Short mmCIF file of C-alpha atoms in Angstrom, two decimals:
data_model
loop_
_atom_site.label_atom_id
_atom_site.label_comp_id
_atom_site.label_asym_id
_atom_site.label_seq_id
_atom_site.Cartn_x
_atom_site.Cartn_y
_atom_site.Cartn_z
CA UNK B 1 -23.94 -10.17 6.31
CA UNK B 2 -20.45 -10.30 4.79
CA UNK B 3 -19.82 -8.75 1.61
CA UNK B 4 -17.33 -8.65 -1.04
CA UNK B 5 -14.83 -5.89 -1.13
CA UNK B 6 -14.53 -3.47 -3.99
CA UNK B 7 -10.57 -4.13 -3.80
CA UNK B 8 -7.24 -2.69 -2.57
CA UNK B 9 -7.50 0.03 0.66
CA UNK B 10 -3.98 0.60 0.67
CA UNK B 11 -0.71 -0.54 1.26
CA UNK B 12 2.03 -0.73 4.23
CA UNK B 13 6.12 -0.68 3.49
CA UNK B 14 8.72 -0.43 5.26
CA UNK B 15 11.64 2.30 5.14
CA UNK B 16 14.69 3.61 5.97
CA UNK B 17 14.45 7.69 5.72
CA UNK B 18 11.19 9.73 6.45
CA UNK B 19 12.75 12.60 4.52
CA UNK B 20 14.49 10.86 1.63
CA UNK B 21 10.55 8.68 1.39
CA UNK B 22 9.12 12.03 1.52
CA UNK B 23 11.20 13.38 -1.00
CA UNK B 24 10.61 10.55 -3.56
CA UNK B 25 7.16 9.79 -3.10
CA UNK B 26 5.63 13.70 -3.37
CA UNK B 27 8.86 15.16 -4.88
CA UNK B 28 9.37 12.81 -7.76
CA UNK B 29 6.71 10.50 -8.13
CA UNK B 30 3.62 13.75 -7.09
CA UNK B 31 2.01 12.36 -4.48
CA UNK B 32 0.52 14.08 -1.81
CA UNK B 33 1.46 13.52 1.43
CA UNK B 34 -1.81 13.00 3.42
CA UNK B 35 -1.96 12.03 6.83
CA UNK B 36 1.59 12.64 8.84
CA UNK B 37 1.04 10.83 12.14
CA UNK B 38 2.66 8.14 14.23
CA UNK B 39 2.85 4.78 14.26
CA UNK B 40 0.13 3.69 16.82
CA UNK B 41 1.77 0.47 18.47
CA UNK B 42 5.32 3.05 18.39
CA UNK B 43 4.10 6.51 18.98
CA UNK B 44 7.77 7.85 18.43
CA UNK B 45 8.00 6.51 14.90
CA UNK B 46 6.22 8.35 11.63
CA UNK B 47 3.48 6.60 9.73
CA UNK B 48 3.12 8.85 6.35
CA UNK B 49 0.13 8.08 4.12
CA UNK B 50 0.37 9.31 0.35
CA UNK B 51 -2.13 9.36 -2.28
CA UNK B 52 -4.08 11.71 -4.30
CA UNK B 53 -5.50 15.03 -3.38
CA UNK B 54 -8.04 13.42 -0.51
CA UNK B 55 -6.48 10.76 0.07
CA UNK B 56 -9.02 8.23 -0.94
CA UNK B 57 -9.03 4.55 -0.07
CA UNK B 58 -7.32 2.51 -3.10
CA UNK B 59 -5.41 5.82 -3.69
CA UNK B 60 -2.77 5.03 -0.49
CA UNK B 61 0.69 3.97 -0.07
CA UNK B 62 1.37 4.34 3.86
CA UNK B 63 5.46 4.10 5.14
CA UNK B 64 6.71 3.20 8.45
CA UNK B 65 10.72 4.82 8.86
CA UNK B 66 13.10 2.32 10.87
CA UNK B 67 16.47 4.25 10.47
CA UNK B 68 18.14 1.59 12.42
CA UNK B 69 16.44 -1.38 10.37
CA UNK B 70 18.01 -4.11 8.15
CA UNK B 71 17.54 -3.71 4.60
CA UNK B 72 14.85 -6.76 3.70
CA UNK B 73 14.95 -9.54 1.00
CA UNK B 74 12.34 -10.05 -1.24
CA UNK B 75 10.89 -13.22 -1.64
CA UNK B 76 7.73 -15.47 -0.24
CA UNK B 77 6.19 -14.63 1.80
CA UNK B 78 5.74 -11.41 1.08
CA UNK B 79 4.25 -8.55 -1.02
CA UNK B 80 6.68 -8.08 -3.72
CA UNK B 81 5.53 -5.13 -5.86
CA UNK B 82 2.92 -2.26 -5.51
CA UNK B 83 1.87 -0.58 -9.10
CA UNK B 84 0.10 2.94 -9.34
CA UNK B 85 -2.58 3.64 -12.81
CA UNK B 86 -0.80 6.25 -14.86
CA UNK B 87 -2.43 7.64 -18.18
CA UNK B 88 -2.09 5.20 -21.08
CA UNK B 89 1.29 6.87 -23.16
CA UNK B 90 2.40 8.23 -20.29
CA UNK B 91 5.36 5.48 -19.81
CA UNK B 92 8.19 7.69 -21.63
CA UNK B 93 7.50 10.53 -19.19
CA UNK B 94 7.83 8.54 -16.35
CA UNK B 95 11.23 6.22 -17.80
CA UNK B 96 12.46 10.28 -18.22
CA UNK B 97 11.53 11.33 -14.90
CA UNK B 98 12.62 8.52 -12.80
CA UNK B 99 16.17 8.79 -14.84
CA UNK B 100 16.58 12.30 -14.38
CA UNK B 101 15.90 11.72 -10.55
CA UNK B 102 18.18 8.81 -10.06
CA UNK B 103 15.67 6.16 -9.64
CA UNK B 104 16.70 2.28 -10.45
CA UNK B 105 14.78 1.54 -13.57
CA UNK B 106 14.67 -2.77 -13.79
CA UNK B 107 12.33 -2.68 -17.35
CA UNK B 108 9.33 -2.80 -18.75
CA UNK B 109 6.61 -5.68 -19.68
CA UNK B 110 3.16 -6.30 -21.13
CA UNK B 111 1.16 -7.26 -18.13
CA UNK B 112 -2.32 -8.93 -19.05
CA UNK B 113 -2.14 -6.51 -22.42
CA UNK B 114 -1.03 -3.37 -20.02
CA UNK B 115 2.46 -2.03 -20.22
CA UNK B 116 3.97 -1.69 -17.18
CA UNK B 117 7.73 0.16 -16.15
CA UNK B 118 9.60 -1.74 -13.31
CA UNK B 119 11.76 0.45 -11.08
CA UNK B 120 12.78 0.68 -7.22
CA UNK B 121 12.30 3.40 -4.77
CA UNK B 122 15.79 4.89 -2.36
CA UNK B 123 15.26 2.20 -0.01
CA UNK B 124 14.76 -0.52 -3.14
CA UNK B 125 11.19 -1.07 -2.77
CA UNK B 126 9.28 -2.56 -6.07
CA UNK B 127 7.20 -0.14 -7.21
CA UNK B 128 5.62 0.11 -10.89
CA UNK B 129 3.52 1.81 -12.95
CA UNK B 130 0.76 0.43 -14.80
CA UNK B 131 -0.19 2.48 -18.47
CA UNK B 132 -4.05 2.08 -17.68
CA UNK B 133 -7.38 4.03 -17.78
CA UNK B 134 -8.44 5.00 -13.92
CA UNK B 135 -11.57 6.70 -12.34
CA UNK B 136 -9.18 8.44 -9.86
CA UNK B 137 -8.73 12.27 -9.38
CA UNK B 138 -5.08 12.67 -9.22
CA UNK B 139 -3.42 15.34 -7.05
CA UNK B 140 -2.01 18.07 -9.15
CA UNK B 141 -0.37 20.40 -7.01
CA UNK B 142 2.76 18.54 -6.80
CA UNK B 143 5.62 18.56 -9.91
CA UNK B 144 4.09 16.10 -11.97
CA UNK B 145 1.70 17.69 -14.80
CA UNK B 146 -2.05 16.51 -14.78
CA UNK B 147 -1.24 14.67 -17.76
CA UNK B 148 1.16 12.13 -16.74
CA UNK B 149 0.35 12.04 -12.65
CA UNK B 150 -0.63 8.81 -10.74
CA UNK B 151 -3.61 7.79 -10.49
CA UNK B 152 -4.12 5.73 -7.33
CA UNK B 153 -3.00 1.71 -6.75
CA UNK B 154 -3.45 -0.39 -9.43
CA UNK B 155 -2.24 -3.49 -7.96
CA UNK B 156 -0.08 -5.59 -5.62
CA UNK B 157 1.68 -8.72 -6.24
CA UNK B 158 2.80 -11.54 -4.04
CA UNK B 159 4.93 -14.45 -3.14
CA UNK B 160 3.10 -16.70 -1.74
CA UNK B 161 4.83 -19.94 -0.34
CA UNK B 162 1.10 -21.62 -1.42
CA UNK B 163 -0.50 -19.78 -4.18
CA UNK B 164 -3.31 -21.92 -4.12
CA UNK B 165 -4.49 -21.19 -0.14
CA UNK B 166 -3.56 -17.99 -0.61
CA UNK B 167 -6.00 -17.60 -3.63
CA UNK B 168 -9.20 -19.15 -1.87
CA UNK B 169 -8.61 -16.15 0.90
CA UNK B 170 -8.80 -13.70 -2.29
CA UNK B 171 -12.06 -15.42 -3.12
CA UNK B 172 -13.41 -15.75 0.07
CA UNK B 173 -12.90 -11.92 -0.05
CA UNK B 174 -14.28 -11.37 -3.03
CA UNK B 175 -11.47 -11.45 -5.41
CA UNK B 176 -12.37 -13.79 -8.35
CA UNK B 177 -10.00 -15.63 -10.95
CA UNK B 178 -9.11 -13.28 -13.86
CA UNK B 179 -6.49 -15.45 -15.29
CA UNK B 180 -2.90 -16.41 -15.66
CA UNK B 181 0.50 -15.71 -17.68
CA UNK B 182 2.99 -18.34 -17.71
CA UNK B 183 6.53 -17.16 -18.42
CA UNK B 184 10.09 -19.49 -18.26
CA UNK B 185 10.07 -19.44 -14.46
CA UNK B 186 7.03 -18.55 -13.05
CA UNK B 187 3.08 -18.66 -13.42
CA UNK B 188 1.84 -15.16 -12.81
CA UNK B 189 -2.12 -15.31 -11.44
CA UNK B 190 -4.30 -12.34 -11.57
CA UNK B 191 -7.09 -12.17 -9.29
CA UNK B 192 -9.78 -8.91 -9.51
CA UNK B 193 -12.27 -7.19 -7.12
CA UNK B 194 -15.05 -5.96 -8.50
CA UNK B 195 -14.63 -2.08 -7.68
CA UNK B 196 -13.63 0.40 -9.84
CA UNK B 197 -10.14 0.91 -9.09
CA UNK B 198 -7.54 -0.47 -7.05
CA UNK B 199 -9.39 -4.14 -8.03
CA UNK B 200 -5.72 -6.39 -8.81
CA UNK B 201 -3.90 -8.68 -6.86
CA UNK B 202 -1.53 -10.92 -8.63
CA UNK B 203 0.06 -13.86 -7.46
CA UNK B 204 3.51 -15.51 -8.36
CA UNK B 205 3.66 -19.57 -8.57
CA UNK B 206 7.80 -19.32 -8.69
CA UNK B 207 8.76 -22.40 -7.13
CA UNK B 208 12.62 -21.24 -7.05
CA UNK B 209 12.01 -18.22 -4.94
CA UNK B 210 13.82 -17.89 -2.07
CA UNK B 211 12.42 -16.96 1.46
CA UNK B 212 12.30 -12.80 2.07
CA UNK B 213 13.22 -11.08 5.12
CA UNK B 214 11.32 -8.25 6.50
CA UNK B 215 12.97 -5.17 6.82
CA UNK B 216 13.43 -1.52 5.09
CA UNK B 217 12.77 -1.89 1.55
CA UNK B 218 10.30 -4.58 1.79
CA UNK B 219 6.04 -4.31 1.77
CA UNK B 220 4.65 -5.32 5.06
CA UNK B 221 1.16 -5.99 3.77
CA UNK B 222 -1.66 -5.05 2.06
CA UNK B 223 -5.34 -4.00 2.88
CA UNK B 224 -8.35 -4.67 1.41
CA UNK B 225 -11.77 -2.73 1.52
CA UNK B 226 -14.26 -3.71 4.21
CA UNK B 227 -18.03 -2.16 4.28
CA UNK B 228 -17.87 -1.60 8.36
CA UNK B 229 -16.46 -2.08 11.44
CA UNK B 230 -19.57 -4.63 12.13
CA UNK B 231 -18.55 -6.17 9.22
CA UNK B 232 -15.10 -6.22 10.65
CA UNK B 233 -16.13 -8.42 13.42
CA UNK B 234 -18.15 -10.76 10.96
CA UNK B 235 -15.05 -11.33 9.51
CA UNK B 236 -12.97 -12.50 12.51
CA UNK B 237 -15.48 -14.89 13.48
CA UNK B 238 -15.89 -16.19 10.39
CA UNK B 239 -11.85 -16.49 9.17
CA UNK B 240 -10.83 -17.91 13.21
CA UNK B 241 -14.05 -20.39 12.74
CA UNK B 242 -11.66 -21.67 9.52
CA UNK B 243 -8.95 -21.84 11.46
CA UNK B 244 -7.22 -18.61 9.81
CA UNK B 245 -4.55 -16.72 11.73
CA UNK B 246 -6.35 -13.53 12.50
CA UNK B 247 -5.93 -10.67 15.13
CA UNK B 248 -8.54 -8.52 16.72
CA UNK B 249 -10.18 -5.85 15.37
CA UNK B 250 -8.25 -2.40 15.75
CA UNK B 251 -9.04 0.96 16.21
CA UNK B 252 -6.86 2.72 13.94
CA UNK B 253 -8.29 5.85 14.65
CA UNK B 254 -8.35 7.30 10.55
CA UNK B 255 -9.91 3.57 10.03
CA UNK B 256 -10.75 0.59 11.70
CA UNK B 257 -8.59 -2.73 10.92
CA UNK B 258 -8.53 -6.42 11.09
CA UNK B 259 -5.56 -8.55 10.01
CA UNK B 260 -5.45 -11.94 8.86
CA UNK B 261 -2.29 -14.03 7.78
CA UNK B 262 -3.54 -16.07 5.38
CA UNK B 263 -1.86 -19.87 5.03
CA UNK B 264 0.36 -19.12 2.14
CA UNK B 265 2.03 -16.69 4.25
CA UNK B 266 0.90 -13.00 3.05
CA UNK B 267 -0.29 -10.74 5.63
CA UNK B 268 -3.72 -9.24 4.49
CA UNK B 269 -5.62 -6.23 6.32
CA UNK B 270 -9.25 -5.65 6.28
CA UNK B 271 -9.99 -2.02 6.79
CA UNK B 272 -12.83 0.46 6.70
CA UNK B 273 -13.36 3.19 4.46
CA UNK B 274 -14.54 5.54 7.28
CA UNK B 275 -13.90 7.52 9.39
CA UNK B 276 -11.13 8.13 6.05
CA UNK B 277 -7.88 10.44 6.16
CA UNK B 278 -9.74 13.68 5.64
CA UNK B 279 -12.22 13.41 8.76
CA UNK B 280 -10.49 14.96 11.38
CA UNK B 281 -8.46 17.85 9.20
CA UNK B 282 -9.52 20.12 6.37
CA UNK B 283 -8.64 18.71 2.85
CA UNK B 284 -6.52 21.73 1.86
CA UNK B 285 -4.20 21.00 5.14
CA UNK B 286 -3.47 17.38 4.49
CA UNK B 287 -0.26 16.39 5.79
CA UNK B 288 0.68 19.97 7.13
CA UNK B 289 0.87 19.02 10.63
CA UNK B 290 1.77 16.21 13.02
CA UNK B 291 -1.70 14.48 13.60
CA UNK B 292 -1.72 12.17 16.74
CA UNK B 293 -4.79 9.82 17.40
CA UNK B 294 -6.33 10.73 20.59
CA UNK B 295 -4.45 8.38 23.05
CA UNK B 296 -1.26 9.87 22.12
CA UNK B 297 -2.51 13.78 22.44
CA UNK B 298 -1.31 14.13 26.01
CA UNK B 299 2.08 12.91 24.92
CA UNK B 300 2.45 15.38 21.96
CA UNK B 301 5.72 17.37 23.44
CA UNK B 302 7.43 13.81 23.81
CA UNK B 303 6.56 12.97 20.58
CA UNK B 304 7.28 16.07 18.44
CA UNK B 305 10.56 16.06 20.65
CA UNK B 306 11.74 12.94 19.26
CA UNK B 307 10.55 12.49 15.48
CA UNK B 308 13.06 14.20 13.13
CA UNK B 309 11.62 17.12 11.74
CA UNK B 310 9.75 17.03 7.79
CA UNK B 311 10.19 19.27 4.98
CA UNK B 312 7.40 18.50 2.63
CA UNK B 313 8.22 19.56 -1.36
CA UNK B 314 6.16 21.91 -3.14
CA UNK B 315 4.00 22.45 0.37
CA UNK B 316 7.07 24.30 2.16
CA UNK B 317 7.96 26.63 -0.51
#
């Protein structure tokens, strides 16, 4: 029996730099890096999951580093934005921070009656912040004091070409309708899960945005809670019996996966919450070490011979 999902699992970008994304993501904005391993259909590229102590599902922003990449274009179809929860008054901090560090600051806005500061990672990624109450443990032994640290994804939002198919995928998932915000040039739509965090993904009815182009800066996709890898396969059938574009279900060794790319053109994920980033090292060692799903261990000497080496902030000193 299919169920709804309690919202966002986490979410997939693309990159330039391991080091310099290291160095922003746990050296400026405090997360921790959790899961160092390789990406499994390119075992000699990183895949580096970040998110709070334990790395919790609706907690994780994962990167994939293509030095040799083209910069991407936002536009539709794609993910345009990721926001992390920070503690309500904690916006000045942050502005403060992310100017003392460099960072592109675009502005702020009242989002749905939550203030929210705009800003773009090295490789120009939209990322935000979203001044809002959240059930998540943050991870505290990075720079960032407990006060003002992130506390997991709040949200995603998207360019759809079609806003409307891509909205009766969120509620065939079990997103539901939690309104709209019209502005000069564009209808923003907020669909919610009904988790506790990591619930919001908004949707942007801009009918002057251009096409994107995948490549470093941009968000590949996001994923989306699923209950089990049975309910994985429920899935497939029932989005290929509706003529969705969907791929099989993968083995992705910290999680099992199923993606669909939904009508309006945004590339959703389905993926478990088990076996989870912490199953196959101890918590305290997260991210430490190069961790290679098993049908890579043979090949670990190739591997570690050809991914540039990591220094980690605040866990290397």
């Amino acid at each position: 029996m299919l169920t709804d999902t309690p919202g966002i699992h986490h979410v997939t970008g693309l990159v330039e730099s391991a080091q310099r994304n290291v160095d922003f993501y746990v050296g400026v904005l405090g997360l921790r890096l959790v899961k160092r391993t390789v990406n499994q259909n390119d075992m000699l590229r990183y895949h580096l999951f970040y998110g709070n102590g334990t790395g919790d599902p609706g907690t994780v922003l994962t990167c994939f580093p293509y030095p040799n990449e083209a910069p991407g274009r936002v536009g539709k179809p794609q993910i345009s934005a990721v926001a992390f929860a920070v503690p309500p008054g904690s916006l000045p901090y942050w502005r403060g921070r992310l100017a003392e560090h460099g960072a592109d600051v675009t502005g702020t806005d009242t989002r749905f009656g939550d203030r929210v500061l705009r800003f773009a990672d090295p490789d120009g990624t939209n990322v935000e912040l979203v001044a809002r109450e959240s059930p998540v443990e943050p991870w505290t032994g990075g720079p960032v004091p407990e006060q003002y640290a992130i506390r997991g994804v709040h949200s995603v939002t998207a360019l759809p070409t079609n806003p409307y198919t891509t909205g009766a995928l969120l509620e065939t998932l079990g997103f539901e309708l939690a309104g709209e915000e019209r502005s000069r040039d564009e209808n923003r739509i907020r669909y919610e899960a009904d988790g506790e965090y990591a619930t919001v993904l908004d949707l942007i009815d801009r009918p002057t945005e251009e096409f994107g182009r995948e490549g470093t800066g941009s968000i590949q996709h996001v994923a989306v809670r699923a209950d089990s890898v049975d309910e994985l396969y429920e899935w497939h059938d029932f989005l290929r019996d509706r003529d969705y574009d969907v791929s099989r279900v993968h083995d992705r060794y910290f999680f099992h996966s199923l993606y669909v790319r939904e009508p309006g053109g945004i590339l959703l994920e389905l993926a478990t919450e088990e076996p989870g980033l912490a199953a196959d090292e101890d918590t305290a060692e997260l991210g430490e070490t190069l961790v290679l799903p098993d049908q890579f261990a043979e090949d670990r000497s190739l591997v570690e011979g050809q991914l540039p080496p990591l220094s980690v902030p605040f866990a290397d000193d």
